[in-house]
Each structure stands twice: as C-alpha cells, then as structure tokens.
Tab-separated table of C-alpha atoms (C1' of nucleotides) in Angstrom:
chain	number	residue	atom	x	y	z
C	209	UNK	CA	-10.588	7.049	-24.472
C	210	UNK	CA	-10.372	9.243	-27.493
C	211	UNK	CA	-7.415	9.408	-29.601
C	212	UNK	CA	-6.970	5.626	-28.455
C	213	UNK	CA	-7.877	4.538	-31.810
C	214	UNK	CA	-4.250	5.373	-33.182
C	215	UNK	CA	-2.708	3.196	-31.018
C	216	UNK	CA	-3.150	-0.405	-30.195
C	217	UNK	CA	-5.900	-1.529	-27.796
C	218	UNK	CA	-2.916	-3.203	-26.757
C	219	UNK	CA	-0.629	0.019	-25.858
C	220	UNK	CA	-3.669	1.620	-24.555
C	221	UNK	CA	-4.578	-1.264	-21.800
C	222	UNK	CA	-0.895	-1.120	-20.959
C	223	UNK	CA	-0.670	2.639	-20.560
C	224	UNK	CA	-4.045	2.886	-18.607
C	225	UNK	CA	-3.730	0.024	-16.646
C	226	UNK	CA	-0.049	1.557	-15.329
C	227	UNK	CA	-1.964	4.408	-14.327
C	228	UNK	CA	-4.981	2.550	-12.493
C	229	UNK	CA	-2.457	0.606	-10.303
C	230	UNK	CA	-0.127	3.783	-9.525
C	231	UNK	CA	-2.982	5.479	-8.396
C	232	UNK	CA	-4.829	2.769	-6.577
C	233	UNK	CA	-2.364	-0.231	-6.454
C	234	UNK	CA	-3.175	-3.815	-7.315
C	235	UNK	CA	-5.691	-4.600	-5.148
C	236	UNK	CA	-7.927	-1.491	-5.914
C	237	UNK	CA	-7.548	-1.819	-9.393
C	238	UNK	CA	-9.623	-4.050	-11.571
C	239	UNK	CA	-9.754	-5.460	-15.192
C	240	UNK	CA	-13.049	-4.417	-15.381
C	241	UNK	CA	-12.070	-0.967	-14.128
C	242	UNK	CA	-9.238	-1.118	-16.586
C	243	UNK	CA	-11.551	-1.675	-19.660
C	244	UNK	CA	-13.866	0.654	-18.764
C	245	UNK	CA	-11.702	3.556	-18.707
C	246	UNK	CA	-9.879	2.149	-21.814
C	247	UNK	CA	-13.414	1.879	-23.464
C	248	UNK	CA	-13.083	-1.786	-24.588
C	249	UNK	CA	-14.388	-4.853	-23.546
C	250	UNK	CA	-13.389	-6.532	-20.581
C	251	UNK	CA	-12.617	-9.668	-22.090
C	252	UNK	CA	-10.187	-7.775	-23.957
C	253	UNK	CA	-8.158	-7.021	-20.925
C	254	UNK	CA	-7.637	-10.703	-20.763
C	255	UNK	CA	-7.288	-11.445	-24.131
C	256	UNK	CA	-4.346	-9.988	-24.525
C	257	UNK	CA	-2.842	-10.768	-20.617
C	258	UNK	CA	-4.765	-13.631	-20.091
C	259	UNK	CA	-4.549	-12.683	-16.054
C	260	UNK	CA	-4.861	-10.074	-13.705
C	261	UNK	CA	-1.042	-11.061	-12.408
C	262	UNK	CA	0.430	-11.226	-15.946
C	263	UNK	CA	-0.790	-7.589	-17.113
C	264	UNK	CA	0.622	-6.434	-12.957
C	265	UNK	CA	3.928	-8.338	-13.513
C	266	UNK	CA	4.683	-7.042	-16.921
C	267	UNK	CA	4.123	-3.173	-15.691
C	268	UNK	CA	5.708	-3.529	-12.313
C	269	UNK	CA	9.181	-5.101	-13.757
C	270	UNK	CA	9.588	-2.319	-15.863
C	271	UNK	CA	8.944	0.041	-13.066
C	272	UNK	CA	11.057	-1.685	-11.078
C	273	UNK	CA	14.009	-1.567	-13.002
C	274	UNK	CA	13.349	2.389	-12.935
C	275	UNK	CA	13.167	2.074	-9.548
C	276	UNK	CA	16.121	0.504	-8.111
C	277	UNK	CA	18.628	0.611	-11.342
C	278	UNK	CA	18.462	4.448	-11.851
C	279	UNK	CA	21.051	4.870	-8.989
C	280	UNK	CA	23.938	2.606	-10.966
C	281	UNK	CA	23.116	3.885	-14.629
C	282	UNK	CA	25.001	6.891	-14.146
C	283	UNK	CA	26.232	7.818	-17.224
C	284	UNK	CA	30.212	8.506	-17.026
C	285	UNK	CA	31.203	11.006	-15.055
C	286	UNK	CA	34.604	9.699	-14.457
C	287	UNK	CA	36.166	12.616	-14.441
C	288	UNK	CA	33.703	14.083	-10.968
C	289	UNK	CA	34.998	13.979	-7.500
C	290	UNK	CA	33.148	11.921	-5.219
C	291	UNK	CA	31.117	14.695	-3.551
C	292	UNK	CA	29.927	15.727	-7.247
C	293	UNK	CA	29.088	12.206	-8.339
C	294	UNK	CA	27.101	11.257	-5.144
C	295	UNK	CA	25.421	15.309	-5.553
C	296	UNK	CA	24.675	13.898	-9.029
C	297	UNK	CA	23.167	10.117	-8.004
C	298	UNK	CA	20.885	12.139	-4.914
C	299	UNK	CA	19.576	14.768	-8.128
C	300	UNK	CA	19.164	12.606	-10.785
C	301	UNK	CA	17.494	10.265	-8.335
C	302	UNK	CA	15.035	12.860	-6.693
C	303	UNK	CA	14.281	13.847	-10.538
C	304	UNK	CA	12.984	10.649	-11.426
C	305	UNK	CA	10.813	10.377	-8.155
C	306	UNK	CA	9.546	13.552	-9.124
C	307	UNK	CA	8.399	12.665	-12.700
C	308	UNK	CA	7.065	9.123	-10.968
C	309	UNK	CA	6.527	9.954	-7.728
C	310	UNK	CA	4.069	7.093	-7.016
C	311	UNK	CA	6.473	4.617	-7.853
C	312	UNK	CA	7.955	4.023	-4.569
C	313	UNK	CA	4.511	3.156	-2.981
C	314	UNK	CA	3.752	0.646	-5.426
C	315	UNK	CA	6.842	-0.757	-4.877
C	316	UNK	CA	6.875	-1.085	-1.161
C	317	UNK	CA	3.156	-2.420	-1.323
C	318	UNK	CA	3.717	-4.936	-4.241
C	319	UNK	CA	6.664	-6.384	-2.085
C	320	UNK	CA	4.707	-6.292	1.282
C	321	UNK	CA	1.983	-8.161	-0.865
C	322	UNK	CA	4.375	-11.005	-2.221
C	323	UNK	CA	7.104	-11.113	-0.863
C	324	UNK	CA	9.051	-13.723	-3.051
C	325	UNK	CA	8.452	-11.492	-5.901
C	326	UNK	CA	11.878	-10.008	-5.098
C	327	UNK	CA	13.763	-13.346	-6.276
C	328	UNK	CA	12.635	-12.951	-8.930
C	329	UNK	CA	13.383	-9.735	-10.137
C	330	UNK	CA	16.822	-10.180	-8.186
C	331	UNK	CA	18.079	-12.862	-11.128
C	332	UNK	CA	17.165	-10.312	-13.856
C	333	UNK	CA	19.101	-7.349	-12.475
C	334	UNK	CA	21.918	-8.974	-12.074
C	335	UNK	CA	25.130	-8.175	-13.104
C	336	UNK	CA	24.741	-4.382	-13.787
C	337	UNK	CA	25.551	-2.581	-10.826
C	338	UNK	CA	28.418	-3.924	-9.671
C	339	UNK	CA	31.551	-2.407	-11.714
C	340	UNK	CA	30.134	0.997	-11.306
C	341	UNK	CA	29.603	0.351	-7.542
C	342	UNK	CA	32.963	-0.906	-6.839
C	343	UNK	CA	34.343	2.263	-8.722
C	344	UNK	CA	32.368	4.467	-6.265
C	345	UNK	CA	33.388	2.563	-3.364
C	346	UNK	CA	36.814	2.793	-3.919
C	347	UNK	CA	36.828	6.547	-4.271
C	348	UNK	CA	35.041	7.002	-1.446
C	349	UNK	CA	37.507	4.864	0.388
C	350	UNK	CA	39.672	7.476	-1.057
C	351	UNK	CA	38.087	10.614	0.334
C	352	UNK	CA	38.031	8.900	3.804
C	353	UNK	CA	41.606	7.908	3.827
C	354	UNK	CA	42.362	11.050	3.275
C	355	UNK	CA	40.756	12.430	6.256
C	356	UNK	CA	38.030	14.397	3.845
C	357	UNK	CA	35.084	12.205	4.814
C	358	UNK	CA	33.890	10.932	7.912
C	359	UNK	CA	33.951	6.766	8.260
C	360	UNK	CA	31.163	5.250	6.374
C	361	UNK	CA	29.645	2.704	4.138
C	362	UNK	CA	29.102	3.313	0.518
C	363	UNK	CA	25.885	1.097	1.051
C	364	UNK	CA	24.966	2.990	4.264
C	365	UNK	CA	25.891	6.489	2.995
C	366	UNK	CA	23.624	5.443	-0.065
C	367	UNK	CA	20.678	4.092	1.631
C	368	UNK	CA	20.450	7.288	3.330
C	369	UNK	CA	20.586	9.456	0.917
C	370	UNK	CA	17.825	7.450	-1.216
C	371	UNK	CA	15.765	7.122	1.935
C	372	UNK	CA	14.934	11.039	2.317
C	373	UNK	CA	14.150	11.122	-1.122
C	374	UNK	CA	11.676	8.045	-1.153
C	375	UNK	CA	10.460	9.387	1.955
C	376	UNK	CA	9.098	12.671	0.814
C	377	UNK	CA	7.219	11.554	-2.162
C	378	UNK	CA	5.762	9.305	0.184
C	379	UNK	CA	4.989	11.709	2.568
C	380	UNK	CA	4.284	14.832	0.156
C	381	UNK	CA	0.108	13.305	-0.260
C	382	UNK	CA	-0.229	13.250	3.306
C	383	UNK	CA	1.857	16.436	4.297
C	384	UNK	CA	-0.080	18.624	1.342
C	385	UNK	CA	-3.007	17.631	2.802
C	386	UNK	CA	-2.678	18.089	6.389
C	387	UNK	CA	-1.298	21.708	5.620
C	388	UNK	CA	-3.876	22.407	2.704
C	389	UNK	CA	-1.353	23.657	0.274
C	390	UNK	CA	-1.603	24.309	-2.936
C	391	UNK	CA	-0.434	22.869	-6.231
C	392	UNK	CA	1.955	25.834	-6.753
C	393	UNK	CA	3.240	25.644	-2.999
C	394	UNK	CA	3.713	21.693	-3.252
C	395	UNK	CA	6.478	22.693	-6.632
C	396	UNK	CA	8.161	24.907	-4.051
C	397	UNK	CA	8.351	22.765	-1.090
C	398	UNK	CA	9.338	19.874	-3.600
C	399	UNK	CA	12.330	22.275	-5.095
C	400	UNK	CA	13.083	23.720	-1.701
C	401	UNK	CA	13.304	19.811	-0.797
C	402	UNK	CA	15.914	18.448	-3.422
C	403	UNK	CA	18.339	21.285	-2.654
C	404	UNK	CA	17.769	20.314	1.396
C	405	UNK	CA	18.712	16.392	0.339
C	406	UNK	CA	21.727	17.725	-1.382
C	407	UNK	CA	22.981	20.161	1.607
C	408	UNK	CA	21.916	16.681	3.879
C	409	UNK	CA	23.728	14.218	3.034
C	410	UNK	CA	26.918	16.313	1.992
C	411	UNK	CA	27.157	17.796	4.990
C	412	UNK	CA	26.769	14.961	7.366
C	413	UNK	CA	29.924	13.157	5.460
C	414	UNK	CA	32.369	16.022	6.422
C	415	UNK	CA	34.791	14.016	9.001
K	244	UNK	CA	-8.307	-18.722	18.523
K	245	UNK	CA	-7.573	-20.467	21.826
K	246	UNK	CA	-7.342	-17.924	24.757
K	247	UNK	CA	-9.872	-16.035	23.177
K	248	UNK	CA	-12.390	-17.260	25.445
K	249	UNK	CA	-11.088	-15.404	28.489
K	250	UNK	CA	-11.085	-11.785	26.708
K	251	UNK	CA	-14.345	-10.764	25.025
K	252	UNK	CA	-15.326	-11.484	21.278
K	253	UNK	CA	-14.829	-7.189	20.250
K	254	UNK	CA	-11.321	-7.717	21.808
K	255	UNK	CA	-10.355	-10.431	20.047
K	256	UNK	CA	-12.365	-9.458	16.467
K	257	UNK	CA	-10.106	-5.747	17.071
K	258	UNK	CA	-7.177	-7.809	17.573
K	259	UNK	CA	-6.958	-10.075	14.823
K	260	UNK	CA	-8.335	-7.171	12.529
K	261	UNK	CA	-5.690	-4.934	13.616
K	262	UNK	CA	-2.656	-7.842	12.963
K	263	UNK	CA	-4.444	-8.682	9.604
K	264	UNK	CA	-4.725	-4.475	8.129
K	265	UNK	CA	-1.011	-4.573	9.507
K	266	UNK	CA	0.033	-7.955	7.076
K	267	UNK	CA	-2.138	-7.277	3.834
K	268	UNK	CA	-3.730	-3.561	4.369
K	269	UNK	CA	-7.394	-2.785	3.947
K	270	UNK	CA	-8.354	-3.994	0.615
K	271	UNK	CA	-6.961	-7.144	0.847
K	272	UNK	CA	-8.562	-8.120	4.386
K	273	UNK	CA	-12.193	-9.649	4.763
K	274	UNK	CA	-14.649	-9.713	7.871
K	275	UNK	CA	-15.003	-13.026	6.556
K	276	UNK	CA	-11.451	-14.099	7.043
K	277	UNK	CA	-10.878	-11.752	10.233
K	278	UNK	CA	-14.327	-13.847	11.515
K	279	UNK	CA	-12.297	-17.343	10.320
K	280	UNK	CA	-9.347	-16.012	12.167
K	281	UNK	CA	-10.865	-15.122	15.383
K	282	UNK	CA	-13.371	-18.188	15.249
K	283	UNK	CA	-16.816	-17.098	15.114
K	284	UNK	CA	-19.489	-16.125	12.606
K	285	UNK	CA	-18.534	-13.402	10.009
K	286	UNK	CA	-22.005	-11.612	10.772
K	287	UNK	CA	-20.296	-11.007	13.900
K	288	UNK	CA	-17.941	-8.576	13.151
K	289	UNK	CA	-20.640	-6.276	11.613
K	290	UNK	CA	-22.866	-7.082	14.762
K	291	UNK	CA	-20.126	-5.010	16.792
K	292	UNK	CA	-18.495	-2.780	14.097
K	293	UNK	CA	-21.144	-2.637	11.378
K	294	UNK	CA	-18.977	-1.990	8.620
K	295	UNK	CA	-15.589	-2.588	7.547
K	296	UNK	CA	-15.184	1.064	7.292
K	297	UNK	CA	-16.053	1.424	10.734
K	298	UNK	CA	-13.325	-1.387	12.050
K	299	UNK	CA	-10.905	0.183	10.161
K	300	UNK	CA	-10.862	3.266	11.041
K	301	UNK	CA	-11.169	2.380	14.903
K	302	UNK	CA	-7.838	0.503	14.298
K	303	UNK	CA	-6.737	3.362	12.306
K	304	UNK	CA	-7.252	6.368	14.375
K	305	UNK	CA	-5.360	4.610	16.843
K	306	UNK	CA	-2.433	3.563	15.375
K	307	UNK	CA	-2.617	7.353	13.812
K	308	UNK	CA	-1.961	8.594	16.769
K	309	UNK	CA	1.413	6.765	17.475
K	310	UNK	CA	2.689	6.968	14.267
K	311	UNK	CA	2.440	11.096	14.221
K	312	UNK	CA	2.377	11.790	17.756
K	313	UNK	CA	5.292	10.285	19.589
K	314	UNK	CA	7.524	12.708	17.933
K	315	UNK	CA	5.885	15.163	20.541
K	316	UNK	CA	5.221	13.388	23.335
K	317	UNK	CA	8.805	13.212	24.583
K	318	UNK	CA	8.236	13.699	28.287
K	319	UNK	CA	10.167	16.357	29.575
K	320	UNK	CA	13.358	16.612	28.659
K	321	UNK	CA	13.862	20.067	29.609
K	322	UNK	CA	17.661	19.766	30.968
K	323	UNK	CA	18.834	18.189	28.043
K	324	UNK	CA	20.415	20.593	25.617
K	325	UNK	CA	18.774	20.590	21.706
K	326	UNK	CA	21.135	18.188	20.070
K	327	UNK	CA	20.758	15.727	23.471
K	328	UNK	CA	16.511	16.336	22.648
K	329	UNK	CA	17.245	15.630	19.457
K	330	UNK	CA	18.631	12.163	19.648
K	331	UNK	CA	16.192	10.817	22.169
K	332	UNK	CA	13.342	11.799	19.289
K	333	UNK	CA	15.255	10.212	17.018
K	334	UNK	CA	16.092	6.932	18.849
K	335	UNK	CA	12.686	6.934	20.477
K	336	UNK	CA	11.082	7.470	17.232
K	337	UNK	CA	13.095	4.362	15.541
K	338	UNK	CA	12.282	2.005	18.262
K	339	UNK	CA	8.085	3.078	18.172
K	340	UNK	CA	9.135	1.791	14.360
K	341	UNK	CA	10.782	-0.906	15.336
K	342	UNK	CA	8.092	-2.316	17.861
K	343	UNK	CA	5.631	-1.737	14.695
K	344	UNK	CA	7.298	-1.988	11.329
K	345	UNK	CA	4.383	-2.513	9.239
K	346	UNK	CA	2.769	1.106	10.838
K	347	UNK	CA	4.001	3.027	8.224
K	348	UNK	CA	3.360	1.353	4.910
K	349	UNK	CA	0.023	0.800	6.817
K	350	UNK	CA	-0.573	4.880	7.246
K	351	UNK	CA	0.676	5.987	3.835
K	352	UNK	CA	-1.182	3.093	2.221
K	353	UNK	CA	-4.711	4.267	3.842
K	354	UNK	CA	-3.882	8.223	3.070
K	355	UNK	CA	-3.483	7.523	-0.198
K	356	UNK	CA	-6.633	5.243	-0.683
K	357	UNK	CA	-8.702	8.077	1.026
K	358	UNK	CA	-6.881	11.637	1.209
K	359	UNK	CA	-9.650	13.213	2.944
K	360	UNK	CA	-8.929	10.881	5.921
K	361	UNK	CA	-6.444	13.560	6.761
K	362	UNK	CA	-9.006	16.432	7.673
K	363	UNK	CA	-10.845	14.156	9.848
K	364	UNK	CA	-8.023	13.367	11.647
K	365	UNK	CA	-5.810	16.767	11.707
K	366	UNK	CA	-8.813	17.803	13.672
K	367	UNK	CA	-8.790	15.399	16.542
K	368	UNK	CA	-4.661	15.826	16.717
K	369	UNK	CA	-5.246	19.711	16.861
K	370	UNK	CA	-3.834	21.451	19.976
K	371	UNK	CA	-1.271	19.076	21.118
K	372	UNK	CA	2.285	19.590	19.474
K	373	UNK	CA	2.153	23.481	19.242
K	374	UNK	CA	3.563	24.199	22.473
K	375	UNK	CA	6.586	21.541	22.663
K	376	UNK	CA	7.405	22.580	18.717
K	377	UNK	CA	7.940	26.365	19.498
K	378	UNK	CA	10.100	25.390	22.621
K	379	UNK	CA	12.256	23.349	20.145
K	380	UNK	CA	12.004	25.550	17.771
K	381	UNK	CA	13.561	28.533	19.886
K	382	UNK	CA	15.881	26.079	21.244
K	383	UNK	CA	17.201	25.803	17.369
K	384	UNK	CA	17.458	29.401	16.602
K	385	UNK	CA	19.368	29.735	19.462
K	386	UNK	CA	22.295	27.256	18.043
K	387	UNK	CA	21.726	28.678	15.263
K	388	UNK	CA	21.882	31.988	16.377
K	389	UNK	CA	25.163	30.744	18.287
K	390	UNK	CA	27.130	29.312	15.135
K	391	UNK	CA	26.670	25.668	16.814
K	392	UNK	CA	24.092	24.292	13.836
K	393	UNK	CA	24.102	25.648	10.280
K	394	UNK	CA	21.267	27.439	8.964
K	395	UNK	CA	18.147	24.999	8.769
K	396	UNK	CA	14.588	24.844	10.229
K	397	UNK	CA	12.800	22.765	12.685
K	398	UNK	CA	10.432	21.105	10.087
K	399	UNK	CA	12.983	20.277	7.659
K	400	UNK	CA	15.214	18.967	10.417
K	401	UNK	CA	12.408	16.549	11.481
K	402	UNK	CA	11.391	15.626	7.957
K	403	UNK	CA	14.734	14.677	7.649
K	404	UNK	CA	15.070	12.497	10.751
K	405	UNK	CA	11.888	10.530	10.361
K	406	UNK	CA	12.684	10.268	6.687
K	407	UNK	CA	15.783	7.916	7.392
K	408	UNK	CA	13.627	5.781	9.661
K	409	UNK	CA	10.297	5.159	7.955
K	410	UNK	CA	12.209	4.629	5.127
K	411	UNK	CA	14.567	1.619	6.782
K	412	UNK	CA	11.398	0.015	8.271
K	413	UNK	CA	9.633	0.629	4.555
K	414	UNK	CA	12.929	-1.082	2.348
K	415	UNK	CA	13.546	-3.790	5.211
K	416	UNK	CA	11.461	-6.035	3.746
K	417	UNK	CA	13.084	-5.644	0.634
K	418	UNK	CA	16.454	-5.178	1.962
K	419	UNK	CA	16.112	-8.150	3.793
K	420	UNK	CA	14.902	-10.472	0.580
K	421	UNK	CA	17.178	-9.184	-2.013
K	422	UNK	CA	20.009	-9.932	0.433
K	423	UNK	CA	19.038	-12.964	1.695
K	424	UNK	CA	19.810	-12.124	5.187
K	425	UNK	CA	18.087	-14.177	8.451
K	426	UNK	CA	15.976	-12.916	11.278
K	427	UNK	CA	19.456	-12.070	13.300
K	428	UNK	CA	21.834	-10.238	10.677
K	429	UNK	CA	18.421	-8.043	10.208
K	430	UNK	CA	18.552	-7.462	13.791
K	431	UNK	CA	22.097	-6.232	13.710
K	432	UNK	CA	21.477	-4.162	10.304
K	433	UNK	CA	18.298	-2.601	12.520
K	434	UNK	CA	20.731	-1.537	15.548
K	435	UNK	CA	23.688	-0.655	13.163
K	436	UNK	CA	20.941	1.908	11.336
K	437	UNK	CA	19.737	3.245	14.510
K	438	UNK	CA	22.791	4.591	15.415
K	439	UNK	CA	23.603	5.529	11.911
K	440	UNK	CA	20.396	7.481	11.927
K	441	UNK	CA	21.440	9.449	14.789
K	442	UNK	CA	25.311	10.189	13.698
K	443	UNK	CA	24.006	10.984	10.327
K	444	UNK	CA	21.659	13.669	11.305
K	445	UNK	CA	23.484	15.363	13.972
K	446	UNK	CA	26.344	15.148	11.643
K	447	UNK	CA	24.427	17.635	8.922
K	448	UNK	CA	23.306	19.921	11.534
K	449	UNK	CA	27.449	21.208	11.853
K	450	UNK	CA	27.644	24.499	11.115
Y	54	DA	C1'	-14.886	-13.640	-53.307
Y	55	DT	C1'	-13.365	-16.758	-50.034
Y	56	DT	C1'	-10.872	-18.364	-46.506
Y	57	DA	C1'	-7.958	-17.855	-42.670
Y	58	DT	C1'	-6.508	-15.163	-38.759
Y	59	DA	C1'	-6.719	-11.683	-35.396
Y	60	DT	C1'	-9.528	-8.685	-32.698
Y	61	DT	C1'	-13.510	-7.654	-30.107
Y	62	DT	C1'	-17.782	-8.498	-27.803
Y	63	DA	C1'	-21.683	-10.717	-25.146
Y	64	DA	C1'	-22.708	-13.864	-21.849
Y	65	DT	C1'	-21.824	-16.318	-18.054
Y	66	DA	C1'	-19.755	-19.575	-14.510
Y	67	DG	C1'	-17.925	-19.538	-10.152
Y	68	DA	C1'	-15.916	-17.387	-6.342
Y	69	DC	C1'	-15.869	-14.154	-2.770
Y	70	DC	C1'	-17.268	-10.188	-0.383
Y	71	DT	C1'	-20.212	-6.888	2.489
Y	72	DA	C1'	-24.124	-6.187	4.911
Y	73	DT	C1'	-28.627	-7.373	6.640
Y	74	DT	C1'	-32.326	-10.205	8.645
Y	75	DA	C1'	-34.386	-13.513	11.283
Y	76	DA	C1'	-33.764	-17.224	14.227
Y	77	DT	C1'	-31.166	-19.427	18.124
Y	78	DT	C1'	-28.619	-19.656	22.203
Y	79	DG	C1'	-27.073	-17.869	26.629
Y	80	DA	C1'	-27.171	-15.194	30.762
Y	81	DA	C1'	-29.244	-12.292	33.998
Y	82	DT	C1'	-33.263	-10.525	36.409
Y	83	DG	C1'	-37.601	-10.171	38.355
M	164	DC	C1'	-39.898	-20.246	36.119
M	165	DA	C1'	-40.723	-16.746	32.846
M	166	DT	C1'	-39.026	-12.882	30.681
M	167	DT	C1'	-35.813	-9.790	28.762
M	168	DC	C1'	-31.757	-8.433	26.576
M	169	DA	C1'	-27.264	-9.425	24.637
M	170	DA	C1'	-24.472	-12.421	21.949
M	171	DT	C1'	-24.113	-15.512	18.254
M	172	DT	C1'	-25.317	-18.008	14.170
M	173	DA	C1'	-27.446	-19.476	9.657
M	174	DA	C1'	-29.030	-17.944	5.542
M	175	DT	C1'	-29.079	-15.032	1.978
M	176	DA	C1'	-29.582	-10.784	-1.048
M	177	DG	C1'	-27.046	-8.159	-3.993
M	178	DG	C1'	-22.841	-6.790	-5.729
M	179	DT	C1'	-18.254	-7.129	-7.935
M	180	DC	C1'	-14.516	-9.533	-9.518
M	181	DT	C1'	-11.629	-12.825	-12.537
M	182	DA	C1'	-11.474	-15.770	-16.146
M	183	DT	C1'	-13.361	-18.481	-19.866
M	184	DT	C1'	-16.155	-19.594	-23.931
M	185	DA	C1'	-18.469	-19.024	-28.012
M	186	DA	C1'	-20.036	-15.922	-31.253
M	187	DA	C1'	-19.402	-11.724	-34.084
M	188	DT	C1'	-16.644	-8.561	-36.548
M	189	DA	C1'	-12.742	-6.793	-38.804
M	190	DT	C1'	-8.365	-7.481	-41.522
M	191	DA	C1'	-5.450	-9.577	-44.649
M	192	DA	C1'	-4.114	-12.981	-47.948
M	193	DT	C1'	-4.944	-16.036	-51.755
DNA sequence: ATTATATTTAATAGACCTATTAATTGAATG
DNA sequence: CATTCAATTAATAGGTCTATTAAATATAAT
C-alpha cells in the first residue's frame, strides 16, 4: 500500500492477492478485498485478470509446482548414498514448508474444491520427475538387496516421509494454539521437528 | 429428501448440513442450499439454529471431539504391552479416518478460518486424556529405560503416528486423481497404507 | 499539440447470501 | 369448537460479491 507505486499495479495485485488466498483461501478471499488492501480500484483487479478464477489459477500453478516438484529438483548429488540423498529430499523439503508453510492447506482445499483441477496441472508437470526417480529407485533397490534396508517402496517410503512434514505445518496453527506458545517456542518446536523427521524415517528403513 | 418425513426437520437440516461442511467446508455452504437439500424453507434453518455460526459449530464441536479424542479413548487395554497399545491407536485411529475422510481437511480448514475456536474448545476437552497419557507415557520410559525403544517422547511419537494418517486421508484425493486410480485400487492403496503406517512407526521406535 | 493506447476509476447490473418478520398451517389441549 | 403453541412458509431488508461498461486520466508517439 505504500511503496506500491514502484512496482506495477500489476505485480502488486499478484503479490497481495497470493497472500489474501494463503491466509484465507479462495473462498474467503475477494477481489474487492484484494483491491482494497492493494489500494486500487476494484475494477482493476479485473482488468488485468478479467476473473476471480483466472487471477486463483495463475497463483495456485505456480505454487503448485513448488509444491509437488521440489521433491524431484534435487540438484545432483550423485555422488550421496541413498540414506544422505533421501536425509537431503526430507530437509530441503521441510525447508520449503517452512518458508511457505501455508502452502499445503491451500493445496489440499483447492483440490477438495475442484477436483478436476488436478488434470490439469498433471499434463504440465509432466515429464520431469521421472529420470531422477528411477535413479533413486534403483539405489534404493540397491540398499535393500543388500540387506541394509528393510523391504519398501520408493513411492511408499516417500509418501511417508513427505506426510510428517505436510502434517506439522498443518497442524503447527492448531497445536500453538491449544498449548499457547509463543513465537520463539513455535521456532524451537519447528527445529526440534525437522531433526525428529530426519531420525523418523531413517530409522524405520533399517531392515 | 424422501425419508425425511419419518425423522424430524432439526435431524434432517443437521444432517444434510453436516454432509454438505464435510464436501465444500463452511464458506462455501448456504442455509439456502442446505434448506434446498433437505426440502423445506431456508428461513427454516435459522428458525432452529439461528445462525450459520450456530449450525456450524454444533456440527463442529462434535466432530471435534472424534477427530482429537479417539486417540484416548482406547478402552482398556491394560494387558497389552506399549508397542501392542501402540498399534491398536494407530489402526484404530486410521479406520475413525477412514469411516470420515473429509474430518480432517474439515478441522484444519475451520482452525485456521477462526484460531480462537481452539480456546473454546480446549476447555470443554479439559480433564479427559491426562490420566491415560501419563500411563503411556511411563509405559514408554520404561522401554526406554529398558533399551527396547530409542530415545523419543510420547508427544512426538504420536505426532508422528497421526501425521502419516491425516496426511493419507488429506493427499487421497489427490493421490487418487493424479493417478487415475478407481474406487477399488484406492481401497487396496487405503489397506496397504494402514499396515504401512503401523510397520513404519514401530519400525523407528528400534533402539 | 494531437492522437492513440493503456491504465484507472465510478457506477451499476445481477446474483446470492444471511437473517428477520409477519403470516399461515398444523397439532394438541382445554 | 376454540384456543394456544409449535412448525413452516413467503417476503423482504440489507449486505456483499463478481463482472461489465463507460467515462476519466495518464502515457507515449507522431
């Protein structure tokens, strides 16, 4: 609302209007909400996305893509051993729910709310994950022919692993609340958290 | 809207509204269309429940309790030694999930559209799970104590546990459209998870 | 300076939503 | 049968929301 004015309107609707629907979600969140705390005109809002959906769609994608392709942009780190690589994916993972950590709720509820969005979003993410996936799989095949990792899926061991991370920041509003902690003691338990995910999902691969 | 006539109208207005918060949350549910559903005037449902607010919460405070409670209400399972305990909270805990998958999106939805809500209800859930906890949690230190579990509390044990199931019944949706699977291959991926859920987490707990 | 183009605003149509009020129907009771 | 109370409906006030339109303003180009 104040050093808007070196931007674009444009950038600024955008950058607000990501906020609004993190915070509240879709439904919650309105153009004329949007403009307000941009400090433009509501037809503005429109102007420039025309709808309500477009201005979602084009924010959500991108968030999306954060969301789900983080785990397979890995960088190389060829040279790791499994057990450092998938230490690695949980980290690097739990860091990025940590600097977004209302993602995953605005994921979940965007899905729940339309459902065939996914198809959609499925064509345009294709074709990246796979090589790198394969890769993983085999070493992991590896590790458990070798009697060094219990039997398991990459896709199960995976899901797992994501799923305690999702489920925190899901859980951290509620649980923060319901304990009345503090800012400071929310870093902590978040910290004290990540190294827990890690010590997890290590140990419960150990054949 | 057929049956209806042999329960009473607040039954049937609490039903539908209940199934309709579960499919599209609070914000995007009407009296007017929970009247259309049920088949009577809209004015109706504020006749019994005077505001949405009200409705809602009835439904919510409810379905509250299940989601947070169950974990201790297991009966007694005195006999059974901790990692025995453990899997019947885990299992029992899935299949509350499983006989209502859209609870949890429903509860973290609502807490984050109005944090407050906790206080209200951390009052009326006061008193109940202190007593089973510090049995549990003695139980614990005991394995611990023992060299039977690795080093680890009770809370971050259960955090852990539910994590991995909130989090399947969260994704399934998802899961389910990006993969294209039908109503029976998600049935089998449910099962195969359950017991998944439990090998994983008594897995980590290995000292 | 003028014209064209892009940005921004004011105004509003049209839909839907919540909540209330007053009127109507129905059932039970004296 | 008349009366009373509960259940139900019709109607509507008052609000917000999305999206569009036409007018106003700014910017740039000739």
């Amino acid at each position: 609302m104040d050093i808007k004015s070196e931007q674009s309107m444009e950038q600024s609707i955008l950058e607000t209007a990501e906020r609004l629907f993190l915070e509240k979600g879709f439904a919650l969140t309105s153009t004329t909400e949007i403009a307000r705390e941009v400090g433009c005109n509501q037809a503005l809002v429109h102007y420039y996305f025309r709808t309500k959906d477009n201005l979602f769609n084009t924010i959500f994608e991108q968030k999306f893509r954060l969301f789900f392709q983080h785990v397979f942009e890995l960088g190389n780190l060829d040279n790791l051993s499994f057990t450092d690589k998938l230490k690695h994916i949980i980290e690097s993972h739990f860091d990025m729910l940590k600097a977004n950590p209302r993602l995953p709720l605005l994921i979940i509820s965007e899905f729940s709310r339309r459902p065939e969005q996914v198809d959609v979003l499925k064509e345009k993410l294709q074709g990246i994950p796979q090589k790198l996936f394969e890769k993983l799989n085999d070493q992991l095949n590896t590790e458990i022919a070798a009697g060094k990792i219990r039997q398991i899926t990459l896709l199960d061991l995976l899901f797992s692993a994501l799923s305690v991370n999702i489920s925190l920041f899901l859980l951290i509003p509620i649980i923060s609340q319901a304990m009345s902690i503090n800012e400071a003691q929310q870093g902590f338990l978040i910290e004290h958290r990540k190294q827990e995910h890690v010590t997890f999902i290590l140990n419960s691969l150990r054949a």
